[in-house]
XYZ file of C-alpha atoms in Angstrom:
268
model
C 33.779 4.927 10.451
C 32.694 7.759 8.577
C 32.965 8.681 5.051
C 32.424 12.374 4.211
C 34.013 14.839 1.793
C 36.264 12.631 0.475
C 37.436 11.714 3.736
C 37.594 9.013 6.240
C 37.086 9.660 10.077
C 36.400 7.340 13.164
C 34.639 9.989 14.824
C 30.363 10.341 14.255
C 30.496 13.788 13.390
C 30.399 16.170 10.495
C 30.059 20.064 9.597
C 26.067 20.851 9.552
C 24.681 23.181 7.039
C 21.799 24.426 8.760
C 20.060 24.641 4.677
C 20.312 21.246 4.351
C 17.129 19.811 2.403
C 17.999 15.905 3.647
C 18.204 17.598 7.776
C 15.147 19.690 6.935
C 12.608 17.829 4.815
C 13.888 14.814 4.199
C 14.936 15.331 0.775
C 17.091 12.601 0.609
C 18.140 9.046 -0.215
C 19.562 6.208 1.173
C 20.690 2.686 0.360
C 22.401 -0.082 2.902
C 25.080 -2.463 1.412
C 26.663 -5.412 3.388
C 30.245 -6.529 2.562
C 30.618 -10.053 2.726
C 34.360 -11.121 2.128
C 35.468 -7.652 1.055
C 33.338 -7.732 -1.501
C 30.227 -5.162 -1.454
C 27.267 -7.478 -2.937
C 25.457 -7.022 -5.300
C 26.936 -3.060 -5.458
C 25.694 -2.343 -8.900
C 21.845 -3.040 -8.193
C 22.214 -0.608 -4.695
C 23.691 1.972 -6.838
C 20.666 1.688 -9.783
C 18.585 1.689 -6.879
C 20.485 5.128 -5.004
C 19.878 6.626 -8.615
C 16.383 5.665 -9.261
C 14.818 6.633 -6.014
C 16.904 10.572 -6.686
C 15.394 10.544 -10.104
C 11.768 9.774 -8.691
C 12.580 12.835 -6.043
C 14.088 15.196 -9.098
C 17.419 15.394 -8.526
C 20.990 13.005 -9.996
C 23.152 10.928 -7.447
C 26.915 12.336 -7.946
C 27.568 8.404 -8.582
C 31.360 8.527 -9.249
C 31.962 10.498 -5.588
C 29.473 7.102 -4.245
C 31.939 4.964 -5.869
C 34.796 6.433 -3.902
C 33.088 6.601 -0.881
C 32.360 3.209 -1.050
C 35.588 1.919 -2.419
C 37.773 3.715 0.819
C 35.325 2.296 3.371
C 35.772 -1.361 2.000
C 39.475 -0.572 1.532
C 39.494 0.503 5.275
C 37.604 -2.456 6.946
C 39.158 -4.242 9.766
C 37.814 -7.316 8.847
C 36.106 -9.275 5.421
C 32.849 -8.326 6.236
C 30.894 -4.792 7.410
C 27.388 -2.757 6.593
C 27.879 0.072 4.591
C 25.418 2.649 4.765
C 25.345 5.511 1.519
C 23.207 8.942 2.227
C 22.248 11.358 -0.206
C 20.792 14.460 0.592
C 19.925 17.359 -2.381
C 21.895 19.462 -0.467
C 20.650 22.921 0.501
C 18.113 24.984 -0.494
C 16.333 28.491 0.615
C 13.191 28.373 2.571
C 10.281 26.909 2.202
C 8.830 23.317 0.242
C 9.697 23.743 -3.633
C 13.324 22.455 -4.033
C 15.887 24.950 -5.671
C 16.082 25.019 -9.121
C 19.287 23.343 -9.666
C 21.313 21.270 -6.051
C 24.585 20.425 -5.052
C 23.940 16.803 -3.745
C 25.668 16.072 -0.223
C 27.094 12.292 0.108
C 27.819 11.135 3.625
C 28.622 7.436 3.889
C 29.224 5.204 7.127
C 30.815 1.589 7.841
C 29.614 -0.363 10.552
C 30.534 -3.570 12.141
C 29.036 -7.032 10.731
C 29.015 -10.563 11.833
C 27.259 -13.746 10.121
C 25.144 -14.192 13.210
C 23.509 -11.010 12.531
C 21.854 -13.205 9.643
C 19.329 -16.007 9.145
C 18.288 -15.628 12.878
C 14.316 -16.271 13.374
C 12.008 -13.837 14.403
C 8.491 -12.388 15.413
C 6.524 -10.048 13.634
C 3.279 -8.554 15.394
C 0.690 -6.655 12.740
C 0.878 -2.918 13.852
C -1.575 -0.436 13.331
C 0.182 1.863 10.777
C -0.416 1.306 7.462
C 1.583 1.650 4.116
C -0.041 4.418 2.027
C 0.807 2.224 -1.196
C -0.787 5.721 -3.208
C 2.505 7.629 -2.312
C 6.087 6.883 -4.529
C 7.419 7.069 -0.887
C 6.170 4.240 -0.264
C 8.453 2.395 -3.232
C 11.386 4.249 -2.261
C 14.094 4.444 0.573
C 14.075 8.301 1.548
C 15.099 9.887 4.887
C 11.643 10.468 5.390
C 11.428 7.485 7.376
C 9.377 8.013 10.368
C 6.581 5.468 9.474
C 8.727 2.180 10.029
C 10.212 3.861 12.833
C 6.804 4.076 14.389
C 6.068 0.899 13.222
C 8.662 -0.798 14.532
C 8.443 0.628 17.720
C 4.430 0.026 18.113
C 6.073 -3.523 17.364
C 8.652 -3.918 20.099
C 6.030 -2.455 22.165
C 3.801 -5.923 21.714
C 7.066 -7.786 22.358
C 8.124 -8.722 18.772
C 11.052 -8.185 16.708
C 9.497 -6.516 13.368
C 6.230 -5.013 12.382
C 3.667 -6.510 9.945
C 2.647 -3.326 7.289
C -0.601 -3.317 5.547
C -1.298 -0.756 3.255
C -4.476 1.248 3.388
C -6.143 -1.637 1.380
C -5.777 -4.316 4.264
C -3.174 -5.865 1.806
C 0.414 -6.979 3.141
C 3.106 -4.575 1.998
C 6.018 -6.510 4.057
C 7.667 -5.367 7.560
C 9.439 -1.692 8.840
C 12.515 -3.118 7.972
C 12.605 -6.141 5.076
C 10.392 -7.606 2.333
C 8.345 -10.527 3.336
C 8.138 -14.203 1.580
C 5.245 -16.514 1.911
C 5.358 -20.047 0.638
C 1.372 -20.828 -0.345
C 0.570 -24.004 -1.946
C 4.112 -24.546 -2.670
C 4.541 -21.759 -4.886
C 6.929 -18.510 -2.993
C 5.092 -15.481 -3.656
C 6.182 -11.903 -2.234
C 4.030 -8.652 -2.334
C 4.198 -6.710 -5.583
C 5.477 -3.033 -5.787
C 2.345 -1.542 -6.231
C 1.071 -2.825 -2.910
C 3.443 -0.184 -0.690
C 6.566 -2.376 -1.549
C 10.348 -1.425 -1.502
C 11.702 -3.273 -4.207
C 14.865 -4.565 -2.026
C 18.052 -5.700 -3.753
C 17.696 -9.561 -1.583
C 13.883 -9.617 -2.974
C 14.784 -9.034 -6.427
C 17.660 -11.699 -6.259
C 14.903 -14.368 -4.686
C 12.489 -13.293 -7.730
C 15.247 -13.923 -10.338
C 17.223 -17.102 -9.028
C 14.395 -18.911 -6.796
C 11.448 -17.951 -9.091
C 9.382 -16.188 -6.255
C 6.407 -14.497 -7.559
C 4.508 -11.399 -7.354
C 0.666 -11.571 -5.591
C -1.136 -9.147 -3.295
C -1.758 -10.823 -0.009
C -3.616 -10.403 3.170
C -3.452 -11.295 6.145
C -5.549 -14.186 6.299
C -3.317 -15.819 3.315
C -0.590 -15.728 5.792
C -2.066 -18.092 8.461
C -0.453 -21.337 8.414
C 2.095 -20.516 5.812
C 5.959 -20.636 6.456
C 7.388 -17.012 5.859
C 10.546 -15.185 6.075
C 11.836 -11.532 5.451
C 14.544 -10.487 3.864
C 17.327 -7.611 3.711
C 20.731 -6.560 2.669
C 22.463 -7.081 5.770
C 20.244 -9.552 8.043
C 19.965 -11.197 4.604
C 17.140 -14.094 5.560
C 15.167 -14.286 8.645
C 12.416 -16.879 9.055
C 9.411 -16.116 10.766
C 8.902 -17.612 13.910
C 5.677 -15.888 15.146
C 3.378 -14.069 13.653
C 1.019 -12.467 16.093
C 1.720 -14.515 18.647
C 0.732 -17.897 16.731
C 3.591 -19.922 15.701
C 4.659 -20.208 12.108
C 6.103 -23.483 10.181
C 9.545 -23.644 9.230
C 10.929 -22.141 6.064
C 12.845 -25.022 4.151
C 16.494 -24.721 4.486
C 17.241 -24.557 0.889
C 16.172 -20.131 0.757
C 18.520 -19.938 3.171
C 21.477 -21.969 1.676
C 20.933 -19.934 -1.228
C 21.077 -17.017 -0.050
C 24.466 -18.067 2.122
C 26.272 -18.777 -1.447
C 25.131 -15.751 -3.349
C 27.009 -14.190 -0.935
C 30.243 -16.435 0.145
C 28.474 -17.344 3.224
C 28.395 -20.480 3.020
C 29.207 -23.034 5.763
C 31.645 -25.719 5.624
């Protein structure tokens, strides 16, 4: 289902300005929210998030037409849960790099099925060759200029595993193409700070705050032997099974049963 100028549609199509800065550049943002129970979690961190990454790119998130377009998809669901997806492009703009002085933002929002077993599954990560350039705000932020994970992930289902391992151009671990990653060292969690190529996810923040995860730069070789898991708004926890081919110890169950709470998960 698509959301798009104050409209609903089940069709995956919408007019095309052919000026578009988000179509042409890139110049855009994105956030992904699941819905858990009809309820969008943790909405108010995705939206500071929306409006923080446009502010690092130079231009405001028209935040009460987000709203809406959230509020109709969730009021529109089929069923309690679903992955909503908000994109924000500046809009369009002449020719050429330098955006246009002042933008008419373009919000396009999508709802897409969801089902608990699309969470807490276990997977393999394989280190890939392309690295995080941890120098670039890009690197901090969720833009449509996404190509790197793409690559990434791809080099990674090439070597037969579910998720890439990113370094940054310091050999330092910056998390996978798609989630943040957890380590457990010495029986202290510890997850990759910002300033090592990290997107400061909404599930990663809630782990810092409630499970008292902290921040460290790691490599790779602090990873061998310890029991890791990723994390995301709508596969929410996923322990690491493999790493490289080398199996990984279990993650104790207790992230997990956390995690299934915060967001009304939780089994019976």
């Amino acid at each position: 289902m698509i959301w798009f100028d104050g409209r609903l549609s089940a069709g995956g199509t919408i007019p095309l300005d052919a000026t578009d800065r988000g179509l042409l550049l890139g110049d855009g943002v994105f956030e992904t929210i699941g819905v858990f129970n009809r309820s969008p979690f943790a909405l108010g961190a995705h939206l500071d998030s929306l409006a923080a990454a446009a502010g690092v790119l130079g231009f405001a998130v028209p935040m009460a037409t987000v709203e809406r377009a959230v509020a109709d998809l969730v009021a529109a669901m089929p069923g309690p849960h679903g992955a909503i997806r908000v994109t924000v492009s500046r809009g369009a703009g002449p020719r050429g790099l330098l955006p246009p002085a002042s933008s008419l933002p373009i919000v396009l929002a999508s709802l897409a099925p969801w089902t608990p077993a699309m969470a807490f599954q276990p997977v393999a990560l394989a280190t890939v060759s392309i690295r995080r350039n941890e120098t670039s705000p890009l690197s901090r932020l969720k833009t449509l200029a996404y190509l790197d994970n793409v690559l990434a992930l791809a080099e990674a289902k090439g070597a037969g595993a579910d998720d890439a391992l990113m370094l940054n151009t310091r050999g330092r671990v910056a998390g996978s193409a798609m989630a943040n990653l957890f380590a457990l060292i010495g029986g202290e969690l510890v997850t990759p700070p910002v300033g090592d190529g990290v997107r400061p996810g909404i599930m990663r923040a809630f782990l810092i705050e409630t499970a008292g995860a902290g921040e460290r730069s790691l490599t790779s070789a602090d990873l061998a032997g310890a029991p890791l898991f990723l994390t995301n708004s709508l596969r929410l926890l996923l322990p690491v099974a493999m790493l490289d081919g080398q199996a990984v110890p279990p993650v104790p169950p207790h992230y997990t049963d956390m995690l299934r709470r915060a967001c009304g998960l939780a089994e019976d």
